[in-house]
Coordinates of C-alpha atoms and ligand atoms in Angstrom, one line a residue:
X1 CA 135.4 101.9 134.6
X2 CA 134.7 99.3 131.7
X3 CA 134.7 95.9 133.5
X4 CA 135.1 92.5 131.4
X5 CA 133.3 89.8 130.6
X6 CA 134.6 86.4 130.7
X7 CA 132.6 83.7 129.3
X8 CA 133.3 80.4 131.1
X9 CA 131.7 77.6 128.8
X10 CA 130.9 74.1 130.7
X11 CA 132.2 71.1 128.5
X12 CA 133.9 68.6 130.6
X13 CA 131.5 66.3 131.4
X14 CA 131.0 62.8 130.0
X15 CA 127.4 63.2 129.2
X16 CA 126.7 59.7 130.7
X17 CA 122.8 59.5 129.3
X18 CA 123.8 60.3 126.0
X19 CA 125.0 56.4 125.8
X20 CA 128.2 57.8 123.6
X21 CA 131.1 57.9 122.6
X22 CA 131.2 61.1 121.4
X23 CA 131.4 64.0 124.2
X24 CA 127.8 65.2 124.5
X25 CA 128.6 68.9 123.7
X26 CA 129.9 67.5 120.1
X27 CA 126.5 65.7 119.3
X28 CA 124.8 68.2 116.0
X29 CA 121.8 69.9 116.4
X30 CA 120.8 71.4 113.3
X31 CA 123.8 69.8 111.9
X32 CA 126.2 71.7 114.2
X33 CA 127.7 70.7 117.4
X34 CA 125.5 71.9 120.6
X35 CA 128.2 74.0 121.7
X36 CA 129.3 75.9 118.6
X37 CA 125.5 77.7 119.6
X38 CA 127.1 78.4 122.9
X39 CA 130.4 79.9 121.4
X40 CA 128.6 82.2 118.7
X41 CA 126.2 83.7 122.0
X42 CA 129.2 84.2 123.8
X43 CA 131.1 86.1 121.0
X44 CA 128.0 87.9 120.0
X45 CA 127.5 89.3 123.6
X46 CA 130.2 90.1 123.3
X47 CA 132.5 88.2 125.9
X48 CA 136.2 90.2 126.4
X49 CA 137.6 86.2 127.0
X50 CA 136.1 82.6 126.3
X51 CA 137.3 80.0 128.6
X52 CA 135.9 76.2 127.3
X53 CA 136.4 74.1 130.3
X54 CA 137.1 70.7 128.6
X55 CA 137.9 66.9 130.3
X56 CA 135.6 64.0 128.3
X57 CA 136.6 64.0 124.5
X58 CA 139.0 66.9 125.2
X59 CA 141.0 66.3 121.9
X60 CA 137.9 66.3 119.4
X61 CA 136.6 70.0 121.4
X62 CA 139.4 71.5 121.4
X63 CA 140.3 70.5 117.6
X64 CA 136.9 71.6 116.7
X65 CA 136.8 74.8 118.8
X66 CA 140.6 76.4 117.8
X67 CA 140.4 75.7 114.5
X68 CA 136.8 78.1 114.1
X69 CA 137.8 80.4 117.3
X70 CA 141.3 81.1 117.6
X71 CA 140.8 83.1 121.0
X72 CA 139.1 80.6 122.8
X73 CA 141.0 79.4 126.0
X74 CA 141.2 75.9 127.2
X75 CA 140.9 74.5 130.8
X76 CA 141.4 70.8 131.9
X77 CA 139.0 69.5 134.2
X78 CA 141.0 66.5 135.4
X79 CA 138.1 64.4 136.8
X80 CA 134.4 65.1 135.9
X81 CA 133.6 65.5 139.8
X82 CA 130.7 68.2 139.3
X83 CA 130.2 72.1 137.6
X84 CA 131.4 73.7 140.5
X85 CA 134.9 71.6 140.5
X86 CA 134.6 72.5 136.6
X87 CA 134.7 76.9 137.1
X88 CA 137.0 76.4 139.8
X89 CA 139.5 74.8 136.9
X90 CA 138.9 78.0 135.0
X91 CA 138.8 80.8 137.5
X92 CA 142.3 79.8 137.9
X93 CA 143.1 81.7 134.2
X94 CA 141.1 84.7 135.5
X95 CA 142.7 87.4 137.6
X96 CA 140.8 90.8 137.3
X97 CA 139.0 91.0 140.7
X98 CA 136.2 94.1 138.7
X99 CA 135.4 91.6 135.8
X100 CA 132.2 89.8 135.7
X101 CA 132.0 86.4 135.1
X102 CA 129.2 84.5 133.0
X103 CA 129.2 80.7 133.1
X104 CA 127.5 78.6 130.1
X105 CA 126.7 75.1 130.3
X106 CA 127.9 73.7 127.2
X107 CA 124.4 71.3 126.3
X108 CA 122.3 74.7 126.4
X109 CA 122.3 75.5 122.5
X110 CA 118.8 77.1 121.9
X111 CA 119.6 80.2 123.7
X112 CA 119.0 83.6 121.7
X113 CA 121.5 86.4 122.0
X114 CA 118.3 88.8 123.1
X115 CA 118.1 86.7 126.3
X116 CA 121.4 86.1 126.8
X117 CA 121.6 90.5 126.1
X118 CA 118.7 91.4 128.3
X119 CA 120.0 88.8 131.0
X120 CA 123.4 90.9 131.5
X121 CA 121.7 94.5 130.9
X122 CA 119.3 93.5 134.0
X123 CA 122.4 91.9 136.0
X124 CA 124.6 95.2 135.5
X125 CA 121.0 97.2 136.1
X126 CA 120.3 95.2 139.5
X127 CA 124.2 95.9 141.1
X128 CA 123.9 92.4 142.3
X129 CA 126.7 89.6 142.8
X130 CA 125.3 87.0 141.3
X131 CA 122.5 86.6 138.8
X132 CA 120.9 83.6 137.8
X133 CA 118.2 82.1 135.0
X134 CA 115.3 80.5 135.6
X135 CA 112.2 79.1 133.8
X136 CA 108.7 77.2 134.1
X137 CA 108.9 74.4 133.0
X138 CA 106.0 71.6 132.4
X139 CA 107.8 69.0 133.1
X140 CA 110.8 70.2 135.3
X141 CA 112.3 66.2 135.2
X142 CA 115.9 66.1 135.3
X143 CA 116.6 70.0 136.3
X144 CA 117.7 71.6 139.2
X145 CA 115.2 72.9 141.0
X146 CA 114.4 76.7 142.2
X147 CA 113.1 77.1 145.7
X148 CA 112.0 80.8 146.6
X149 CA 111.9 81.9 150.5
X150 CA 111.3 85.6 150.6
X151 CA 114.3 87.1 149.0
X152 CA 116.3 84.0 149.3
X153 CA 116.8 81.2 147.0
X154 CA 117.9 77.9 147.0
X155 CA 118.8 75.5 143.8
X156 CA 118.3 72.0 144.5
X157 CA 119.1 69.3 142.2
X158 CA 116.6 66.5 141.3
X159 CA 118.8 64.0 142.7
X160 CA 119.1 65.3 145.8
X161 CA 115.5 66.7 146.2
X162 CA 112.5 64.7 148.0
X163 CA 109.0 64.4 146.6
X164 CA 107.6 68.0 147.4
X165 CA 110.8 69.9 145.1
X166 CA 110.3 67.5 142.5
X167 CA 107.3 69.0 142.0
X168 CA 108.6 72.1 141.8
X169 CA 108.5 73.8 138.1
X170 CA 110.8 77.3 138.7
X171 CA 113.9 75.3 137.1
X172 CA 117.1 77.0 137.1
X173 CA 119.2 77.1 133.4
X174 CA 122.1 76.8 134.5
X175 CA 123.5 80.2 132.8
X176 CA 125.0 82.3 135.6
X177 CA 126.2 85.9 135.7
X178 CA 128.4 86.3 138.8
X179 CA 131.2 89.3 139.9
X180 CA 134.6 87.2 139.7
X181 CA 135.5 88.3 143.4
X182 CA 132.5 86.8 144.4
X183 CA 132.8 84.0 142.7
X184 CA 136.4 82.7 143.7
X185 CA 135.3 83.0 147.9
X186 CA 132.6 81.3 146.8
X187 CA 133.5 78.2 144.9
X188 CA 135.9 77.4 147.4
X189 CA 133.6 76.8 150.0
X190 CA 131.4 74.4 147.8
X191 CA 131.3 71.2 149.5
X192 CA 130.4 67.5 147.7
X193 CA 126.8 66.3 147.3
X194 CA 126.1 64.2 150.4
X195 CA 124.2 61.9 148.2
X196 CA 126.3 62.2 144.3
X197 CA 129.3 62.9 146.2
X198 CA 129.5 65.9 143.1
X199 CA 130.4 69.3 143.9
X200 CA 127.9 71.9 142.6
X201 CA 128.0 74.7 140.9
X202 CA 124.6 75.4 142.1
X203 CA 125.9 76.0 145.5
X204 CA 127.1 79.4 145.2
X205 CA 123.4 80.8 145.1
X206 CA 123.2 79.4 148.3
X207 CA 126.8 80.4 149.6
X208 CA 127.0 84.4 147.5
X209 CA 124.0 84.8 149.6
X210 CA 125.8 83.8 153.0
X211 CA 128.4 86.6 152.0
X212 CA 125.7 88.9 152.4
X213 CA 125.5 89.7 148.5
X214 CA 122.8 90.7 146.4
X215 CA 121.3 88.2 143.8
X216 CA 118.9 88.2 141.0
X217 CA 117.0 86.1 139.4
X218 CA 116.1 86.3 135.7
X219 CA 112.7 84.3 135.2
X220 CA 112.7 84.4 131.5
X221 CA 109.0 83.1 129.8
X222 CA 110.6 81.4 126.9
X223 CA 111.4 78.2 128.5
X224 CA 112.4 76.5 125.0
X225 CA 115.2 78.4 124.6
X226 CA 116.8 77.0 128.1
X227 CA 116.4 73.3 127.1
X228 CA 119.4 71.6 128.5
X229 CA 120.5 68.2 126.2
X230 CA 121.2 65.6 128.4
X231 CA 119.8 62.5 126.7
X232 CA 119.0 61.7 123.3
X233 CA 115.1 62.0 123.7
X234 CA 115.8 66.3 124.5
X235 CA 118.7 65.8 121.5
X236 CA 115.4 64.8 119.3
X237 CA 113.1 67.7 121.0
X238 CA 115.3 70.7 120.9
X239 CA 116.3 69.2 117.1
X240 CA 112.7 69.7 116.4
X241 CA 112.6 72.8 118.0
X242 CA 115.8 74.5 116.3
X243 CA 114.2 72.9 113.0
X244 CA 110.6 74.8 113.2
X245 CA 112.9 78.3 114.1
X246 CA 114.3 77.4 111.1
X247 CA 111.8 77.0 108.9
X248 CA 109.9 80.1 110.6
X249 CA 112.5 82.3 109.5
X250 CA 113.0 81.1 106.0
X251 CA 109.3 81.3 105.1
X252 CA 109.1 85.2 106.8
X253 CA 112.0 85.8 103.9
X254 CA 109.9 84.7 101.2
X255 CA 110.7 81.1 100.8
X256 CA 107.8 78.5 100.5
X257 CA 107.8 75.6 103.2
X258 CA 104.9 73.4 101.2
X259 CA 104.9 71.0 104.7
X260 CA 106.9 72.5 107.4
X261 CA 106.3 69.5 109.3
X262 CA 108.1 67.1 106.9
X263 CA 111.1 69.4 106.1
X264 CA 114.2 69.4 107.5
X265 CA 117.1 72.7 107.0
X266 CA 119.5 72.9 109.0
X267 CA 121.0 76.1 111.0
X268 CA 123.4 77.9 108.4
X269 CA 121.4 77.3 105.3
X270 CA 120.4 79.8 103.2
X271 CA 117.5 80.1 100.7
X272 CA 116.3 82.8 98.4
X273 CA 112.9 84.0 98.0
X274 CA 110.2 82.6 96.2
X275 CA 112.1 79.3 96.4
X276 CA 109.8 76.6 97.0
X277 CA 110.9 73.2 99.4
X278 CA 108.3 70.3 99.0
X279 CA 108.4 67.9 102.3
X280 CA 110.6 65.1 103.1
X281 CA 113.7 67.3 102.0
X282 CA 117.1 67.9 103.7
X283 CA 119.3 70.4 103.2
X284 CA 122.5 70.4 105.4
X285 CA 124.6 73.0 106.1
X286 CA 126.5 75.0 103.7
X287 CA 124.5 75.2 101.3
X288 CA 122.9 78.6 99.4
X289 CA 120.7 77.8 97.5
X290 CA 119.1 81.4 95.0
X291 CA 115.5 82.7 94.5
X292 CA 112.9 80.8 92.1
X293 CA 114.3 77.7 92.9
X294 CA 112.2 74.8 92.8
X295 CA 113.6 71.7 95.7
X296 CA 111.0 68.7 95.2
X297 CA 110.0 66.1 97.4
X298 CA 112.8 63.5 98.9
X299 CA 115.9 65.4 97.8
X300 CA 119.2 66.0 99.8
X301 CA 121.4 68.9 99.4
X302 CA 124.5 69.3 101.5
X303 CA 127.6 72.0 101.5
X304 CA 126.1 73.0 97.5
X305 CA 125.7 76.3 96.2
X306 CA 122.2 76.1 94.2
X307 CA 121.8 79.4 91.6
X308 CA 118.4 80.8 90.8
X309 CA 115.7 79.6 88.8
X310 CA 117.0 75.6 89.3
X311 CA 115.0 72.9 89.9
X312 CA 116.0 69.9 91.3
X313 CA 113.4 66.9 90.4
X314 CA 112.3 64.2 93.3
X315 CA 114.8 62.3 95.0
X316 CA 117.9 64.0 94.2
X317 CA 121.3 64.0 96.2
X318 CA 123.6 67.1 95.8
X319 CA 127.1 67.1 97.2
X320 CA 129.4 70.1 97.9
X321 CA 129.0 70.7 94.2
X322 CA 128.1 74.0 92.4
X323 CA 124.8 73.6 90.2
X324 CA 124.1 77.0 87.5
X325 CA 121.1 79.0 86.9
X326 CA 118.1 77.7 85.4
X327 CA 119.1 74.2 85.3
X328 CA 117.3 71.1 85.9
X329 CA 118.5 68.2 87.9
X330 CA 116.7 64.9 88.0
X331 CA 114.9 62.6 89.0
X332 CA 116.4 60.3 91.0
X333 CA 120.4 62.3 89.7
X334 CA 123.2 62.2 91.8
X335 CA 126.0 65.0 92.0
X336 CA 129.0 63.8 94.0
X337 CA 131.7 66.6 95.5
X338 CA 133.6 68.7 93.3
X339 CA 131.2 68.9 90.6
X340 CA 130.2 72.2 88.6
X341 CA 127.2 72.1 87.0
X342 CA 127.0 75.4 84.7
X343 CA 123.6 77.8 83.8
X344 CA 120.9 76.1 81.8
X345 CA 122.5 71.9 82.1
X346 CA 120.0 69.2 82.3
X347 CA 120.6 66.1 84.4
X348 CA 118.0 63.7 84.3
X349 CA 117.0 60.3 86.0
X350 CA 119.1 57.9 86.9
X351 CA 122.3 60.1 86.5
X352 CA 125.7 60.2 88.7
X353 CA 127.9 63.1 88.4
X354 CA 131.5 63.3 90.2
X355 CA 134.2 65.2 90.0
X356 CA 133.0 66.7 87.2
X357 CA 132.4 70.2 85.2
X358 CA 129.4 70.1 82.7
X359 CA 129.3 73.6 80.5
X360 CA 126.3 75.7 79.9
X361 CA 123.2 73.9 78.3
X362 CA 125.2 70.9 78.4
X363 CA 121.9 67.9 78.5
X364 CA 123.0 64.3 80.2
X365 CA 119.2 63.0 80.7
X366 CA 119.2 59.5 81.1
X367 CA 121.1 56.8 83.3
X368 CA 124.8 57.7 82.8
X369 CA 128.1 58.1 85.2
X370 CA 130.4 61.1 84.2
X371 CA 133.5 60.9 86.4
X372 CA 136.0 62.7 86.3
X373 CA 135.0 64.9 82.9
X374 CA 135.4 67.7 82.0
X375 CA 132.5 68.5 79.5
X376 CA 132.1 71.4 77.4
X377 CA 128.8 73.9 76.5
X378 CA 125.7 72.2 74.7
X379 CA 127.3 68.9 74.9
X380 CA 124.3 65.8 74.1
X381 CA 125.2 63.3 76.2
X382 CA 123.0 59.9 75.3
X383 CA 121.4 57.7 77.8
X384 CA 123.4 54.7 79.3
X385 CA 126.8 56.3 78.3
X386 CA 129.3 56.0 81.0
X387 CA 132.7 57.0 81.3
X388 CA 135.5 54.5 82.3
X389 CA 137.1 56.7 84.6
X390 CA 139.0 53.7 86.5
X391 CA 141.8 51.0 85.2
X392 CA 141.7 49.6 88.4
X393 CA 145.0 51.5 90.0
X394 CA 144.0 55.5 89.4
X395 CA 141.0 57.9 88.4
X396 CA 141.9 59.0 84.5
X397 CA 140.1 61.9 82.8
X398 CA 137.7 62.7 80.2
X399 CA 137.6 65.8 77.9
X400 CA 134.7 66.0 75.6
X401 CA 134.9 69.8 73.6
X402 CA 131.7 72.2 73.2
X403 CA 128.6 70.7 70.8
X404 CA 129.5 67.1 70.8
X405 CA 127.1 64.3 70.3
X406 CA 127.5 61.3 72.4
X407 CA 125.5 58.5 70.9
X408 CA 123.7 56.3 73.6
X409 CA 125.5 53.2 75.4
X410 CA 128.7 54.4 74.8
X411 CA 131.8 53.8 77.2
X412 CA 134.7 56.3 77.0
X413 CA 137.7 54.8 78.4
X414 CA 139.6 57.5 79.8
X415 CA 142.0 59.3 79.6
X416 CA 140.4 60.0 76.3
X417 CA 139.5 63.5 74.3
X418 CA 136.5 64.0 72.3
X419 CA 137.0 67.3 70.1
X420 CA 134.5 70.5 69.6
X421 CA 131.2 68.9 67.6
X422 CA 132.4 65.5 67.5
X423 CA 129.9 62.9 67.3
X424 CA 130.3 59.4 68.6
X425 CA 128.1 56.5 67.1
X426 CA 126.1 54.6 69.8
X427 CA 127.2 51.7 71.7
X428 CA 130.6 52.6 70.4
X429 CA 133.9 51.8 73.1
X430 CA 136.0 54.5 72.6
X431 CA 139.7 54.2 73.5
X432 CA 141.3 56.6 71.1
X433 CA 140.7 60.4 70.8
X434 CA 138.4 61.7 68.4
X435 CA 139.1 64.8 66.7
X436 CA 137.5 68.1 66.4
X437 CA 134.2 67.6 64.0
X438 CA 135.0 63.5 63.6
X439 CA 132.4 60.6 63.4
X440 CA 133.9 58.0 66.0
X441 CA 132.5 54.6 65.9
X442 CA 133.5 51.1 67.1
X443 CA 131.2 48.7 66.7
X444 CA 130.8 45.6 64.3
X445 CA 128.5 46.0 61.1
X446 CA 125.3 44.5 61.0
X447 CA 124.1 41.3 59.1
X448 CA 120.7 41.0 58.5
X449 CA 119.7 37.4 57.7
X450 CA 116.3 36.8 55.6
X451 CA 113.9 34.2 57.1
X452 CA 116.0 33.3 60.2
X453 CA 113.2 33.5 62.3
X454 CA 110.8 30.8 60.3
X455 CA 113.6 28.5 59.7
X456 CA 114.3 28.7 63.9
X457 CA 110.7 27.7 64.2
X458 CA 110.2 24.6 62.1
X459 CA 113.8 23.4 63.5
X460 CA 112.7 23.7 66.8
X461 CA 109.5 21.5 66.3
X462 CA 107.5 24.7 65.8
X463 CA 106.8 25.9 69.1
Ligands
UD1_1 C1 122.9 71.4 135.5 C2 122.6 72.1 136.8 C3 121.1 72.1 137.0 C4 120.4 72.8 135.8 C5 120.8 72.2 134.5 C6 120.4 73.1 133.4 C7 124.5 71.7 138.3 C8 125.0 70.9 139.4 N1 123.2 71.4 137.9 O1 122.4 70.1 135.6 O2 120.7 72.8 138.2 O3 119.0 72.7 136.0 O4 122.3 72.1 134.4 O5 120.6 72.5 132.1 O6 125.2 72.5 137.8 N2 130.3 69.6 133.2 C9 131.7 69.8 133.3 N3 132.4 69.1 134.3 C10 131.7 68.3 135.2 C11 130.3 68.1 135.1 C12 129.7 68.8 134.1 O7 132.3 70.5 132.6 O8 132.4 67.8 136.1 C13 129.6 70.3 132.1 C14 128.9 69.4 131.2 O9 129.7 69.1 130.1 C15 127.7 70.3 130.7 C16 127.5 71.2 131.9 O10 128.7 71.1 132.7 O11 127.9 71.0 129.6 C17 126.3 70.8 132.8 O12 126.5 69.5 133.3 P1 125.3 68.4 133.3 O13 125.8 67.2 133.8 O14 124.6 68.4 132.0 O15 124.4 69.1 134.4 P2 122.8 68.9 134.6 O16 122.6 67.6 135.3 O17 122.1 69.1 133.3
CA2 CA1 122.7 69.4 131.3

């Protein structure tokens, strides 16, 4: 007979040494909240039913969670009085006395589906009631301890341990496999800490084993994938850690890490081979960026979609903006959301982009603002021109047509339309449209006067 999995995932509790406001299990780690890395293991499994115990920051989970996984269950865990006070909350939505049961903590977001696989294979293998992880660690600080006598074992938390636990490394992981008829007897009979006063999940190890019940224990050698975040100092480690994993798997898919000490992708990025990433860069999630693309040094990239063959100069910021093949962005350029830079555009230094579309070959290459434009194919756009996108009460838009010629230093005061090939004399204000193939020019006509400069000088006593 098939029995179920349920997936109870831990994610009640305040996360007091994370010194937050935020609930602990909605702190990123490679720029995703620690437990989405707990829900995507427990799909992946695959789990029949996930139940997200939830109490601290309820709202802000549960908004987050439903909205990505719409067959996630919710428990409320009234008061944050310990784990095993947590799965009691949930076991209430369970009913199927042949299902198994496993239980997630919800600060546990290294963990690779392979352990997580090999973990229940071995559980169903072993016949046991109750399975539970454990790992060496070097410094076991913080964890709950495993103590091993004969077959039996105890878990001991640190708080509650004296000198000779403590120094203890067998940790446990607090990711639990456990047959639900088992586990109902047995969380009832969990009684308070006599020292935190917290009921602990823990406990049933101790009490499953009372029943007369077999247990296993899964010592797993990959203690970095069982790193628990409790504090922001392991926040910072396993960030680091998730990071490298990163970066591993990029460069064994062809991409070029120049300094893989100094770069920074997070989780769900994507990059195509032969793409090179010089250090000190950070490219958030969302982004997918093509093959023989060039990222230099100091550039941010976050929710864009990068084509091949583009290279994007120092000290660039890209924004949830789409950027064409082969072109060339920067120095120092800045594309703000909802842009759509097309194949083959330049954008050079000192350039801001919003809300804006820029057609193929289109070149913009020194110290503008284009706002809300939209800018046709092989457009010149000359340095220092800006577009007056704002009266001061709403956003107004700028067309300029295919194969214009926008002379330098000049402000178009939107809403205005420049036609296909116009060309616009520098330092011109333009307030009215210019038509297809027209010079448009505002400015006042030069005087030259002969000998000003002498004259000046003998006025002014010479000097
Ligand atoms: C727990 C284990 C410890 C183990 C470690 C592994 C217990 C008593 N201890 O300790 O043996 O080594 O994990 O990382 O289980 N939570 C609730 N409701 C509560 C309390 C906690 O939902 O009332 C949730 C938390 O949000 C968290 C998880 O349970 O996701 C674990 O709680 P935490 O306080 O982090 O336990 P640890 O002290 O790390
Ligand atoms: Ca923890």
């Amino acid at each position: 007979m098939h029995t179920k999995l349920y997936t109870i995932i831990l994610a009640a509790g305040e996360g007091k040494r994370m010194k937050s406001d935020i609930p602990k299990v909605f702190h990123p780690v490679g720029g995703l909240p620690m437990i989405e890395y707990v829900l995507r293991r427990a799909i992946e499994l695959p789990s029949d039913r996930i139940i997200v115990v939830v109490g601290t920051g309820k709202e802000i989970i549960m908004d987050y969670v439903s909205k990505r996984y719409e067959d996630a269950f919710f428990v409320h865990q009234n008061r944050q009085i310990g784990t095993a006070d947590a799965v009691k909350t949930a076991t209430h939505e369970l009913t199927d006395l042949e299902d198994d049961v496993l239980i997630l903590n919800g600060d546990v977001p290294l963990l690779s589906n392979a352990l997580l696989k090999d973990f229940y294979e071995q559980y169903k293998k072993s016949k046991s009631s109750l399975g539970f992880v454990s790992a060496r660690l070097d410094n076991p600080a913080g964890y709950g301890r495993v103590i091993k006598k004969g077959t039996r074992f105890t878990i001991l938390e640190e708080r509650d341990a004296d000198e000779k636990v403590r120094k203890i490394q067998e940790i446990n992981a607090g990711i639990y496999l456990v047959s639900y008829k088992a586990l109902v007897k047995a969380i009832e009979r969990v009684e308070p800490s006599p020292v935190t006063g917290e009921y602990y999940l823990t406990d049933i190890v101790r009490i499953i084993q009372s029943m007369k019940k077999k247990i296993m224990n899964y010592h797993t050698d990959k203690p970095e994938q069982v790193i628990g975040i409790n504090d922001r100092k392991s926040l910072a480690f396993s960030e680091k850690v998730l990071n490298q994993k990163k970066l591993t798997r990029l460069m064994a898919n062809g991409v070029t890490i120049y300094d893989p000490d100094n770069t920074y992708i997070e989780h769900d990025v994507a990059i195509g081979k032969d793409s090179i990433v010089y250090p000190n860069c950070f490219i958030m999630n969302g982004t997918k960026i093509g093959s023989r693309c060039i990222i230099w040094n100091g550039t941010i990239i976050k929710n864009a979609r990068i084509n091949d063959g583009v290279e994007v100069k120092p000290y660039s910021i890209i924004e949830q903006s789409t950027v064409g093949r082969d072109a060339v962005i920067g120095p120092y350029a800045r594309i703000r959301p909802e842009s759509v830079i097309e194949d083959n555009v330049h954008i050079g230094n000192f350039v801001e982009i919003k809300k804006s579309s820029l057609g193929r070959g289109t070149k913009a290459n020194h110290l503008s603002y284009i706002g809300d434009a939209t800018v046709g194919s092989r457009v010149n756009i000359g340095a220092g021109t800006i577009t007056c996108n704002y009266d001061g009460f709403k956003k107004n838009l700028t067309v300029i047509e295919d194969e214009a010629f926008i002379g330098s230093d000049t402000a178009l005061v939107a809403p205005v339309h420049v036609g296909r090939g116009a060309i616009i004399g520098a330092a011109s204000a333009i307030t009215k449209d210019v038509p297809t193939g027209a010079l448009g020019i505002e400015r006042s006509e030069q005087r030259n006067i002969e000998g000003y400069a002498m004259k000046r000088k003998s006025k002014l006593g010479g000097r």
